[in-house]
Coordinates of C-alpha atoms and ligand atoms in Angstrom, one line a residue:
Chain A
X1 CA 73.2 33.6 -53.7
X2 CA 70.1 32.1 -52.5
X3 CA 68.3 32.4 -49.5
X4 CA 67.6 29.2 -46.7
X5 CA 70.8 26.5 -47.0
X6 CA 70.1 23.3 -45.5
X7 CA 72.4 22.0 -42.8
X8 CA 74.3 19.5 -45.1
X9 CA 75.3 22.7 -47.0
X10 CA 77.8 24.0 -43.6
X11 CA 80.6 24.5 -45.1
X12 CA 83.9 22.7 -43.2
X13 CA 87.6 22.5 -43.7
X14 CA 89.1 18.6 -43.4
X15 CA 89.4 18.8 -40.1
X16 CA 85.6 18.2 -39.3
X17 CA 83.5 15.0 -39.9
X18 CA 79.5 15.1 -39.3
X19 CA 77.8 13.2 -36.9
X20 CA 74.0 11.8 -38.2
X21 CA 71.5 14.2 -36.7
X22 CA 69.5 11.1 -36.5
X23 CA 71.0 10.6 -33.0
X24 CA 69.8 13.9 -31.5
X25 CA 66.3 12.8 -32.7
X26 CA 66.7 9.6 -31.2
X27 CA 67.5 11.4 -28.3
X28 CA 64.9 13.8 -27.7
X29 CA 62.3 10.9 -28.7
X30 CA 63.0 8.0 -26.2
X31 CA 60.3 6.8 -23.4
X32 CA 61.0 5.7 -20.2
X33 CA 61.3 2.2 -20.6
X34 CA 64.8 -0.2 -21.0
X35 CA 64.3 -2.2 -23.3
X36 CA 63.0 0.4 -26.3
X37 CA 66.2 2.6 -25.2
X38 CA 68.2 -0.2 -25.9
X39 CA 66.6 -1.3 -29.0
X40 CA 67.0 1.7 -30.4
X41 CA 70.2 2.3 -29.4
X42 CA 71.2 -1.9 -30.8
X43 CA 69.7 -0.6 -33.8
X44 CA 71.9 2.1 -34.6
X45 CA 75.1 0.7 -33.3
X46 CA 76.4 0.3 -36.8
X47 CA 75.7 4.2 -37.5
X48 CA 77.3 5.4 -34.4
X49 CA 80.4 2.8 -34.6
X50 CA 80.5 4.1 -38.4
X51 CA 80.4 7.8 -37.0
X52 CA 83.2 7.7 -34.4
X53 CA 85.5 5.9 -36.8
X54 CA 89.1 7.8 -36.3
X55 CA 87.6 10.4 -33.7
X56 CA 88.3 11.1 -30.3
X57 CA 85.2 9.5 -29.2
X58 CA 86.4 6.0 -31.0
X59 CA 87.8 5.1 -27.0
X60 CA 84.6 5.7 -25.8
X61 CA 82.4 3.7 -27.7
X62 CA 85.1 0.5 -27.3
X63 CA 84.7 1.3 -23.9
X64 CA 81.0 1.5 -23.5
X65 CA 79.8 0.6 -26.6
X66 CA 77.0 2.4 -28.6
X67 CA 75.2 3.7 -25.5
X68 CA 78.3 5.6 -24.5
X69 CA 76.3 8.9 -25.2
X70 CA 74.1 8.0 -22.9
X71 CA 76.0 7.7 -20.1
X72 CA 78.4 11.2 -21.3
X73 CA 75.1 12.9 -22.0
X74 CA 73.3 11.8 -18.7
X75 CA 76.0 12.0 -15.9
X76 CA 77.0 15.3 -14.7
X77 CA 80.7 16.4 -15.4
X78 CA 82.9 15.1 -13.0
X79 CA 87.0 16.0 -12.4
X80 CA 87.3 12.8 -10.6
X81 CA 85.1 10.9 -12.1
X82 CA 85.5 8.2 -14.5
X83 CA 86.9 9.4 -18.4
X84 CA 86.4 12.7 -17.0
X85 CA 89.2 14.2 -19.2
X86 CA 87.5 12.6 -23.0
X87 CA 84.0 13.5 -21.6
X88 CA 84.8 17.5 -20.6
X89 CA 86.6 17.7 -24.2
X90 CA 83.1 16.2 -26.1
X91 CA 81.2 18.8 -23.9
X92 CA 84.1 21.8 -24.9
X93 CA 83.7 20.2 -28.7
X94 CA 80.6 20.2 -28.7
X95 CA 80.4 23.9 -27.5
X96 CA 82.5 24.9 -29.8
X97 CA 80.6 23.5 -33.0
X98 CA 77.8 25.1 -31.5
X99 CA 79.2 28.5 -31.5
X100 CA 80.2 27.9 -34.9
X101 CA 76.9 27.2 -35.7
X102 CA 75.2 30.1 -33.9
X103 CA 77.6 32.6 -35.9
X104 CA 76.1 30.9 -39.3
X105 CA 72.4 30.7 -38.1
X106 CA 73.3 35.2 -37.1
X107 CA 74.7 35.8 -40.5
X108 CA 72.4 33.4 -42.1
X109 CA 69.5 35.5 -40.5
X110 CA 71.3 38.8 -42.1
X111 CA 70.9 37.4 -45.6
X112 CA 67.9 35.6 -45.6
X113 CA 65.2 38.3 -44.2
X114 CA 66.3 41.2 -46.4
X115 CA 62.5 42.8 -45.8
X116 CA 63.5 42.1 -41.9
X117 CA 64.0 45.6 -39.6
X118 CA 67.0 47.2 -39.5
X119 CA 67.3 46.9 -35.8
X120 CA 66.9 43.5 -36.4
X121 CA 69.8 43.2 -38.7
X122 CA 72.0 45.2 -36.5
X123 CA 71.5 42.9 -33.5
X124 CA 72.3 39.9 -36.1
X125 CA 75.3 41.6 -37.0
X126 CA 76.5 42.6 -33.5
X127 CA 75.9 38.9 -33.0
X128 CA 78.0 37.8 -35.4
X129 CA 80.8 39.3 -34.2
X130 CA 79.7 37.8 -30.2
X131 CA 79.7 34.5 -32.1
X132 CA 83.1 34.8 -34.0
X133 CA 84.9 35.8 -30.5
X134 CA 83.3 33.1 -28.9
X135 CA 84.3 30.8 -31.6
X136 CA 87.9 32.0 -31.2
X137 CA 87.7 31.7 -27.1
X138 CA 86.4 27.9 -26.8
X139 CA 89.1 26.7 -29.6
X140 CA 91.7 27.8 -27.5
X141 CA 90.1 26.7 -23.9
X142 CA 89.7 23.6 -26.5
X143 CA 93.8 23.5 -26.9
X144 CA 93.7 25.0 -23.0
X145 CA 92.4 21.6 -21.9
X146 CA 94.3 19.3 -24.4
X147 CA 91.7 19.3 -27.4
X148 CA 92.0 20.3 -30.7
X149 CA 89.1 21.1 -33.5
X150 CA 87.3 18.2 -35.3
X151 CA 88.3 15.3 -32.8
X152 CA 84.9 14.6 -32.1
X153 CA 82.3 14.3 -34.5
X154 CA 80.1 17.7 -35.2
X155 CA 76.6 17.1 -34.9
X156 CA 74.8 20.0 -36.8
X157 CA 71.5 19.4 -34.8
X158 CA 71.4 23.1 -33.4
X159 CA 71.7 24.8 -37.0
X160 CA 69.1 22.3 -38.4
X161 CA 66.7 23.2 -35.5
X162 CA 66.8 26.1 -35.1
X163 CA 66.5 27.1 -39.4
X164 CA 62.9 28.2 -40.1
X165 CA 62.4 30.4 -42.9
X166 CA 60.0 32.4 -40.9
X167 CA 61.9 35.6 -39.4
X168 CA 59.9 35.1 -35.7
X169 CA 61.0 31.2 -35.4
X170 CA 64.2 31.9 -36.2
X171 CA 65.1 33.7 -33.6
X172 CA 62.9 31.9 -31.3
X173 CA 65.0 28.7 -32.3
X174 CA 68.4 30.2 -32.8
X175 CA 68.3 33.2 -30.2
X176 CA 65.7 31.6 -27.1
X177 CA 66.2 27.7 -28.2
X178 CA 69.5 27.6 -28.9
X179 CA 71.0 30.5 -27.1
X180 CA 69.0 29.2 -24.0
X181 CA 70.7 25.9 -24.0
X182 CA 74.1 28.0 -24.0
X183 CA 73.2 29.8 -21.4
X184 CA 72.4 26.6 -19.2
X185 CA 75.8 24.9 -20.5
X186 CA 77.4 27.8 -19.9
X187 CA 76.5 27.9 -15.9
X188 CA 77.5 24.7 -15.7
X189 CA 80.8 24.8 -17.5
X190 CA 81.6 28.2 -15.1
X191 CA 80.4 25.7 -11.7
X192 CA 83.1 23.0 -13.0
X193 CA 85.8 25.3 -13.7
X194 CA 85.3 26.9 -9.9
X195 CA 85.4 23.4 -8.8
X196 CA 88.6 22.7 -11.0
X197 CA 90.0 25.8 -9.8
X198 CA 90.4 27.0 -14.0
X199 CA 90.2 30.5 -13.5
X200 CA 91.0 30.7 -17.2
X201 CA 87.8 29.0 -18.4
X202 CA 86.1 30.3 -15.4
X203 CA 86.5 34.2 -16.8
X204 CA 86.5 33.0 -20.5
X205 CA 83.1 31.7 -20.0
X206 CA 81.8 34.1 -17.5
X207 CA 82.1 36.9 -20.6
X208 CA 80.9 34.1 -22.7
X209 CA 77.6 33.8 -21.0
X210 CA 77.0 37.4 -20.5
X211 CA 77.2 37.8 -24.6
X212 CA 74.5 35.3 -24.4
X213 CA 72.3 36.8 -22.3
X214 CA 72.4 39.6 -24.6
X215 CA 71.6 36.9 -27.6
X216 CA 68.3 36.1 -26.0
X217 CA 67.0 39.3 -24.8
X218 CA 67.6 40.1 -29.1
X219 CA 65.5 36.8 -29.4
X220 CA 62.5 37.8 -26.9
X221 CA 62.3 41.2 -28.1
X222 CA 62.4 40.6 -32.0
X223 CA 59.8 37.5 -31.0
X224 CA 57.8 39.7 -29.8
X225 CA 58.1 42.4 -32.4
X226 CA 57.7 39.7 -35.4
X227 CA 54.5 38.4 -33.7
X228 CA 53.4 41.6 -33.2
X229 CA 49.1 41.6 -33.3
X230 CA 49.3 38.4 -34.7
X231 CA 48.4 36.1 -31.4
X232 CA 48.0 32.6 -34.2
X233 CA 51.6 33.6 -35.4
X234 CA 52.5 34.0 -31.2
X235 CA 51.4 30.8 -30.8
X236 CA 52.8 28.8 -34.0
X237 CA 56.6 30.3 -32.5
X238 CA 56.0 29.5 -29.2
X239 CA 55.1 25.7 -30.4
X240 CA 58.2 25.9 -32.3
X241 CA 60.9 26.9 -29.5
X242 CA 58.9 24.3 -27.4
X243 CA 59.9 21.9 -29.9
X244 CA 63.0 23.1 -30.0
X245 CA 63.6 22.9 -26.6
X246 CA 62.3 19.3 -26.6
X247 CA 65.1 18.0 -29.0
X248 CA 67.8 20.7 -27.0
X249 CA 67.3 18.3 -23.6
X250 CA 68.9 15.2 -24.7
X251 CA 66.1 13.5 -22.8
X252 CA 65.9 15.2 -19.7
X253 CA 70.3 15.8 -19.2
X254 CA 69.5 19.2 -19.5
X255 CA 66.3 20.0 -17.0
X256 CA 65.2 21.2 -13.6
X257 CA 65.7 17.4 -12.6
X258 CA 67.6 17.0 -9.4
X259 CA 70.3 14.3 -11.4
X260 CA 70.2 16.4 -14.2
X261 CA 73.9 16.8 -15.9
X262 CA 72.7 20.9 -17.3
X263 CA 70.5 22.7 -15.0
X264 CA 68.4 24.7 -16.3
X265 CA 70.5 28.5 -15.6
X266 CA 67.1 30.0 -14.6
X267 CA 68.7 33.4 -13.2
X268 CA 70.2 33.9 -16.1
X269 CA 67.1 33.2 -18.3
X270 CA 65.3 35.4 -16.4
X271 CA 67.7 38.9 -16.6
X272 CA 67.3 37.6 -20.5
X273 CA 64.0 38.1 -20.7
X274 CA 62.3 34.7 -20.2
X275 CA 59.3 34.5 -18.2
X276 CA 58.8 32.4 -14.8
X277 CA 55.9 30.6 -16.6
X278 CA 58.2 29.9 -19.7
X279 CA 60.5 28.5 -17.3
X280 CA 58.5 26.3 -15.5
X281 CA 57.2 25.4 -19.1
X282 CA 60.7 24.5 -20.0
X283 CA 61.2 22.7 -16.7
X284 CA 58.0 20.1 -17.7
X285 CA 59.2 19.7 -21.1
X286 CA 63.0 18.9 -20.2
X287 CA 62.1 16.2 -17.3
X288 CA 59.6 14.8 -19.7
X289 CA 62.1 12.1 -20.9
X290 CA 63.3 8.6 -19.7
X291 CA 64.6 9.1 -16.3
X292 CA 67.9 8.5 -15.4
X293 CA 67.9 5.2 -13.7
X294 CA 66.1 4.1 -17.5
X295 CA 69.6 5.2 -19.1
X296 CA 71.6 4.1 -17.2
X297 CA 70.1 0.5 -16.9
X298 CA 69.7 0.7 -20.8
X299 CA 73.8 1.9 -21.0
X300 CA 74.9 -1.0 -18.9
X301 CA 73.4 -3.4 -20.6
X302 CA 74.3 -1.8 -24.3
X303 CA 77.9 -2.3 -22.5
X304 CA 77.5 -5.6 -21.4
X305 CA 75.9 -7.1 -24.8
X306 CA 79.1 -5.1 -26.8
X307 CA 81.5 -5.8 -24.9
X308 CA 80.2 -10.0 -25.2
X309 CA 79.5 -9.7 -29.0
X310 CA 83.4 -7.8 -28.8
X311 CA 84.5 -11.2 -27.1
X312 CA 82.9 -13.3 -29.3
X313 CA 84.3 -11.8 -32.5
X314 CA 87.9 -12.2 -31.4
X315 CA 87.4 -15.7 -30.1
X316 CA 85.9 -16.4 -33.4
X317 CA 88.9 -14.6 -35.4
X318 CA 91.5 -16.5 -33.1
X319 CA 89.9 -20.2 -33.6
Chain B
X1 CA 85.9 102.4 -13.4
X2 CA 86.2 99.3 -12.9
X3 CA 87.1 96.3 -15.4
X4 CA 84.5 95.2 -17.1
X5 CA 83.4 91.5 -17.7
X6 CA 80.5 92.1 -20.0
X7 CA 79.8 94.5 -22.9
X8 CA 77.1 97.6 -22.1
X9 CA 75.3 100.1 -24.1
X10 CA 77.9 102.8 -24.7
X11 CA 81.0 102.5 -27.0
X12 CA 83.2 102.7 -24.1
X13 CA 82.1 100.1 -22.4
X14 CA 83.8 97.0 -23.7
X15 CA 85.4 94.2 -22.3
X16 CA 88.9 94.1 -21.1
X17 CA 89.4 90.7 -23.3
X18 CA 92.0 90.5 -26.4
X19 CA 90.4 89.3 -29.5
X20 CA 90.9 85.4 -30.7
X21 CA 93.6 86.4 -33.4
X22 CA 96.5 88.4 -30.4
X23 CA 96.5 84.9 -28.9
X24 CA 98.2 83.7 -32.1
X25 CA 96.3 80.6 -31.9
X26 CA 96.2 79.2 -36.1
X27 CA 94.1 81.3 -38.1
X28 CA 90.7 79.3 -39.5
X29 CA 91.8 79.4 -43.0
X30 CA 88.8 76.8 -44.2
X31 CA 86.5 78.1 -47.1
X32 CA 82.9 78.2 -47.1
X33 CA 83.1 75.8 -50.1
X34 CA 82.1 72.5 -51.2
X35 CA 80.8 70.6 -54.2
X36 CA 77.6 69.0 -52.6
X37 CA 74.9 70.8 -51.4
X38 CA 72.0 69.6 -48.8
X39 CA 70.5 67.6 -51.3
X40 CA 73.6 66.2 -53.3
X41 CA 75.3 65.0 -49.8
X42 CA 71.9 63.2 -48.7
X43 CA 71.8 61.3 -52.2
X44 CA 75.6 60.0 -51.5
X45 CA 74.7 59.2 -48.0
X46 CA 72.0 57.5 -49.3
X47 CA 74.2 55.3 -51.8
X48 CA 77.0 55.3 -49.3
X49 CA 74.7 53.2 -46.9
X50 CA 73.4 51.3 -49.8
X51 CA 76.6 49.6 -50.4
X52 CA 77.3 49.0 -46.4
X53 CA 73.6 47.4 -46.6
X54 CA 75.0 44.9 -49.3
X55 CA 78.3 44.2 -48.0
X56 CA 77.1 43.6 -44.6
X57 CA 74.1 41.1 -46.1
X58 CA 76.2 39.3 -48.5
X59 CA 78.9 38.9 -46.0
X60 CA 76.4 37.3 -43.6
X61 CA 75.2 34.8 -46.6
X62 CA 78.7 33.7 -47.0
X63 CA 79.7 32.5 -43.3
X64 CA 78.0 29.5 -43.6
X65 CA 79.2 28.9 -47.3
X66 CA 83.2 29.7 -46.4
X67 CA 85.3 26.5 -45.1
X68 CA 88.2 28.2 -44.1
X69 CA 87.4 29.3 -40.3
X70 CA 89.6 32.0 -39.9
X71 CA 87.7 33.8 -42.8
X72 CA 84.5 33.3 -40.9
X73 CA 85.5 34.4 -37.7
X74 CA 87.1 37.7 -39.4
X75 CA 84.0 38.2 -41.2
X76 CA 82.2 38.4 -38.1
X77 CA 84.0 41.1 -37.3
X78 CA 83.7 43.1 -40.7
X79 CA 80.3 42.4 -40.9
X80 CA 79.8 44.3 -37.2
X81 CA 81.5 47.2 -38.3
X82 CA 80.4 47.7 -41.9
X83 CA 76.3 47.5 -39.9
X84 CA 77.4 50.2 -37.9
X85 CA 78.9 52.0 -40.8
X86 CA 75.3 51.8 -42.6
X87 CA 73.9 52.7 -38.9
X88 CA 75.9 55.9 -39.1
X89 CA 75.1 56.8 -42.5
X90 CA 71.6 56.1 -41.6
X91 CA 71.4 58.7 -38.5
X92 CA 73.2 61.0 -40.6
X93 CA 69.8 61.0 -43.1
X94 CA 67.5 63.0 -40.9
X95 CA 70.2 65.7 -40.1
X96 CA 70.2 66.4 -44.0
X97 CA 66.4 66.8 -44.0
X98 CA 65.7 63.6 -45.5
X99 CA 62.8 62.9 -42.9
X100 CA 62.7 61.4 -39.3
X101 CA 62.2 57.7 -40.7
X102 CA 65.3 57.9 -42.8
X103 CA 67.2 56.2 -40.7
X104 CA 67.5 53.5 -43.1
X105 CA 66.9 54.6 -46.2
X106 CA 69.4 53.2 -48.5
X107 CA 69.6 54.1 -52.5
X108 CA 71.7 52.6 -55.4
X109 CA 73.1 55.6 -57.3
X110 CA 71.8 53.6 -60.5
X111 CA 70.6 49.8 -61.8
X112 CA 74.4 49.1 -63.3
X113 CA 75.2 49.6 -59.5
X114 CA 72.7 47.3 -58.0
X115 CA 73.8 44.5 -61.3
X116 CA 77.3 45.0 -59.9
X117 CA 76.1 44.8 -56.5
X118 CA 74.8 41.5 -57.4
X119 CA 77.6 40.3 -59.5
X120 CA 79.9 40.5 -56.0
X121 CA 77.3 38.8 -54.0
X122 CA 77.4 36.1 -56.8
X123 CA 79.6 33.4 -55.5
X124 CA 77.6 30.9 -53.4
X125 CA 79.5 27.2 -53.1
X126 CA 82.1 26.7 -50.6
X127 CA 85.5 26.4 -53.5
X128 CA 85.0 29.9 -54.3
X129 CA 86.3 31.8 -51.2
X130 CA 89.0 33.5 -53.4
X131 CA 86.0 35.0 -55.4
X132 CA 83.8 35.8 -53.0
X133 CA 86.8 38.0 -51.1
X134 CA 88.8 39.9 -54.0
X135 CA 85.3 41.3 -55.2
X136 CA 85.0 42.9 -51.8
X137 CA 88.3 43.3 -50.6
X138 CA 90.0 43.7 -53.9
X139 CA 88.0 46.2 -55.7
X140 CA 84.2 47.3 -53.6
X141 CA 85.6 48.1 -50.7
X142 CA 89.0 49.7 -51.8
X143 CA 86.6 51.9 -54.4
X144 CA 84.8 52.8 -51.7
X145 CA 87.3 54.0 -49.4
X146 CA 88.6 56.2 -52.2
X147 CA 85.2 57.6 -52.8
X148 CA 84.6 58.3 -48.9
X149 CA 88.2 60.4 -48.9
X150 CA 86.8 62.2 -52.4
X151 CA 83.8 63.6 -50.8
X152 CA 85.9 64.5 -48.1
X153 CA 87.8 66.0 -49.7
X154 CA 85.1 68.0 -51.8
X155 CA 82.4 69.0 -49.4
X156 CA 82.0 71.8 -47.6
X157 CA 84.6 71.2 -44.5
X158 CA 82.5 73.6 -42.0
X159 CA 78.8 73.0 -43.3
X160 CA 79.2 69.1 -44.0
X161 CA 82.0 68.1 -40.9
X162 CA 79.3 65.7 -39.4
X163 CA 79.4 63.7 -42.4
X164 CA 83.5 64.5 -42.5
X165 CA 83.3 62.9 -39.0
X166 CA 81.8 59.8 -39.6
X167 CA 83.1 59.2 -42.7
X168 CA 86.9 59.6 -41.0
X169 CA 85.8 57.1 -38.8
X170 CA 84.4 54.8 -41.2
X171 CA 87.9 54.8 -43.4
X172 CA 90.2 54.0 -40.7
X173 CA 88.0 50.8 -40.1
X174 CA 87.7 50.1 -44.0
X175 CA 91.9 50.1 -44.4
X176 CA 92.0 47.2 -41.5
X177 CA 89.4 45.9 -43.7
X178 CA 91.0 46.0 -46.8
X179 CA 94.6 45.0 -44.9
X180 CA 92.8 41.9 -43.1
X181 CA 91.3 40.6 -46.3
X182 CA 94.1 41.0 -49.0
X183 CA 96.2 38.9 -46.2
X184 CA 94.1 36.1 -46.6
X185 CA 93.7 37.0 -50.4
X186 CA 97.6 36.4 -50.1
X187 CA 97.6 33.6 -48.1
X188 CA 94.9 31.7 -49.9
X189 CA 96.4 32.1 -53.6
X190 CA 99.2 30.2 -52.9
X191 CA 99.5 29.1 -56.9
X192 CA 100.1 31.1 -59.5
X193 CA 96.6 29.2 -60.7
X194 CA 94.7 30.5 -57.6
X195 CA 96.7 34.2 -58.2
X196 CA 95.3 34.4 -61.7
X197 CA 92.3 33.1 -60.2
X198 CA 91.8 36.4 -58.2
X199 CA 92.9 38.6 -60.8
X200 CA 90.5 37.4 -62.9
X201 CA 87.6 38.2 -60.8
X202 CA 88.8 41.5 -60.0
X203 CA 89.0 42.4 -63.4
X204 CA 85.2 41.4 -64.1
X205 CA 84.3 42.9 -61.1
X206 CA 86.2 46.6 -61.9
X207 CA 84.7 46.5 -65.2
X208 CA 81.5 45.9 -63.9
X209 CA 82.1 48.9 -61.6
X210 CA 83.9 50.9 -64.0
X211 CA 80.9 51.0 -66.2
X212 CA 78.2 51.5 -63.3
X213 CA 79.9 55.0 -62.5
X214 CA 80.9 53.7 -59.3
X215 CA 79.0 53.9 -55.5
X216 CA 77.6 57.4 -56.8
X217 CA 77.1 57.2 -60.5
X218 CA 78.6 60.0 -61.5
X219 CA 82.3 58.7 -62.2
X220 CA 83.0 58.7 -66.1
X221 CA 83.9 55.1 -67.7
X222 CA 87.9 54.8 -67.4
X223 CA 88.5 57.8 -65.1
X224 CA 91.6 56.9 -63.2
X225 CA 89.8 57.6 -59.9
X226 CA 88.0 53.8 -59.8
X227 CA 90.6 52.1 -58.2
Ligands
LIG1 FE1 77.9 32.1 -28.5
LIG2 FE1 75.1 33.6 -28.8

């Protein structure tokens, strides 16, 4: 068996269907200006109509058109708001694949560094399990909620991130990137279920997040271990999980911005071992992206030209 | 003169307790006997934890490579239990002089071993679940489970229990092992295809083990006691 698989090699029963990680590039990439978000956005239409094909999120892109991450990405979750029901179940979804990526990226870690510690592979392991259980919890809160698995498209963007064959990015992406992020979504999922009055997701996820906790505190110790007298090798990870964290903000959604859909859990980063000047780090690189207003401009009018060119094609079809 | 609570000098000046045997409790009737000595124990710890090492790395290769989800979400589990199998072994090392750093030293009894080792790890794309299962499920783990109840069996029930202990532990976990993954064995040969399928990679895989001598070595080629 070798060591290192690349993303595309995650293996999936039928039920799944891939999203292109372009998207989450796209994403992360985007300036504060309209008219490039909406370019960009025109420009990949076909991809992302191609992508939601048969999916759950089919609905939402005749409804918004191809912006319509945009404006489920960028809006906070709200019970009363507008799709609110299609929009928590692409955030649980999307949870969900993420868990079941985290498990891969832990076991992954287990195979691929045979030279590593064997603390370190005992934390993997013990995170293996955390990520299996978690796995298990967020497909039934999935079914809880009126989900099921592979209705929404997977978008493998957190494995590909966070898959360095060097032993200290690795768990910089996987266990500070990526388990960061969780942590954050996390917060904010337990804030919506108090407000929904879901005490079943509000526990579920409560345990979930102190698991996660635990996953980071593995990732800034064996970070730290890895790097270890090695203050060039320090800095090369920390540029990583920087980057990292750049593509995990979804252009500012998840920051320290006041409109910001995530927050950025920063109790929680802190009891795992994050430092206040990582977090105010985090907090510059997050808010770094188009603002909101920008999106939502650029979303309106994405809806606006589909929903004409939409028009157009049937009046054409019916003359 | 009073009762008294503590022994003195003189021959009359016992205690006032019974000795353990008038209490009738069951006699000790273990024998200072066993086939292992310090050394021979700390080799088969060593090889013991060599195979949890392997099992617990391969496992973790094939997560990412297994598309049924239920498999990977069980294999979670195994793979945290069999780490703190080889964690157990490991701690075990310094108690049988093998040094302070032992903790994870980790030996294969001989190369045939480490070849078959390999041979289980083999199985890499994501059609081959059925293979990558019935060589651990079907034949390494079962093997070892018998080996782990030999050597207790065989080793000095007094001077080794420590090792007794953990490997007690260690077995009850390996049968809900064995149980969870011949169930999805079961379930996942469906055809008589598939069920040859996984009888013909357990027979590869025995022979391969038969003719290494087992986890230890020291089993002779064909002796009934490989699975
Ligand atoms: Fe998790
Ligand atoms: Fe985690």
């Amino acid at each position: 068996m070798k060591r290192f698989i690349p993303h595309e090699e995650l293996a999936r029963d039928s039920r799944f269907v891939r999203q292109d990680p372009a998207q989450a590039t796209v994403l992360s990439t985007l300036p504060d200006d309209v008219d490039t978000v909406v370019n960009v956005f025109q420009q990949f239409a076909p991809m992302i109509e191609a992508g939601v094909q048969g999916t759950s999120a089919q609905p939402l892109f005749e409804e918004l058109g191809p912006g319509f991450m945009l404006t489920i990405i960028n809006e906070p979750l709200d019970a009363d708001g507008p799709a609110a029901l299609p929009r928590l179940l692409l955030r649980m979804h999307g949870i969900f694949v993420g868990e079941l990526q985290a498990l891969e990226g832990a076991a992954r870690s287990i195979w691929d560094f045979p030279d590593a510690p064997w603390e370190f592979k005992m934390n993997m392991a013990r995170q293996c399990w955390d990520e299996a259980r978690h796995i298990q919890i967020f497909e039934k809160l999935l079914i809880h909620l009126g989900g099921h698995v592979g209705m929404f498209p997977e978008s493998t963007f957190l494995f590909e991130a966070a898959c360095s064959d060097d032993p200290a990015m690795r768990v910089a992406g996987v266990n500070r990137g990526l388990e960061g992020l969780a942590c954050d979504v996390f917060r904010d999922m337990i804030r919506y279920a108090e407000k929904t009055n879901d005490d079943v997701m509000k526990q579920a996820v409560d345990y979930v997040l102190a698991d996660e906790i635990t996953h980071v505190r593995f990732g800034s110790e064996w970070v730290r271990e890895f790097t270890k007298g090695d203050p060039e090798h320090l800095k090369r990870t920390q540029d990583f999980r920087r980057e990292v964290d750049k593509r995990f903000s979804f252009g500012g959604a998840r920051s320290d911005r006041e409109d910001a859909a995530i927050p950025i859990a920063r109790e929680d980063r802190i009891e795992a071992g994050f430092t206040e000047d990582e977090l105010d780090e985090l907090a510059q690189i997050s808010g770094e992206g188009p603002s909101k207003d920008t999106l939502t401009a650029a979303a309106e009018i994405l809806r606006d030209r589909y929903k004409a060119e939409s028009a157009a094609r049937e009046n054409g079809a019916a003359s | 003169m009073s009762e008294r609570m503590y022994p003195g000098l003189q021959a009359d000046e016992r205690t006032v307790f019974a000795p353990y045997s008038a209490f009738e409790i069951p006699a000790d009737l273990r024998e200072l006997h066993g086939r292992y000595d310090v050394e021979a124990t700390a080799l088969r710890v060593r090889n013991f934890r060599y195979a949890e090492e392997w099992i617990m790395m391969m496992m973790g290769g094939w997560i990412a490579t297994i598309p049924e989800l239920p498999v990977k979400t069980g294999l979670g589990k195994v793979i945290w239990e069999t780490a703190q199998a080889a964690d157990e072994f490991g701690k075990r090392l310094p108690e049988l002089r093998c040094g302070r750093k032992a903790l994870d030293a980790s030996e294969a009894s001989n190369t045939a071993f480490s070849d078959f080792i390999q041979a289980v790890a083999e199985p890499e794309s994501p059609p081959l679940t059925i293979e990558k299962l019935t060589g651990v499920f079907d034949v390494l783990i079962p093997h070892l489970v018998e080996i782990y109840e030999l050597h207790n069996r065989e080793t000095d029930a007094i001077c080794d229990a420590p090792t007794i202990e953990i490997l007690e532990d260690i077995i009850r976990r390996k049968h809900n092992h064995i149980q969870w993954g011949q169930d999805v064995l079961d379930a996942l040969c469906e055809t008589d295809e598939l069920k040859q399928r996984r009888r013909d990679r357990a027979d590869h895989i025995r022979s391969l083990l038969t003719a290494s001598g087992g986890v230890t070595g020291v089993l002779e080629t064909g002796q009934g006691s490989i699975n």
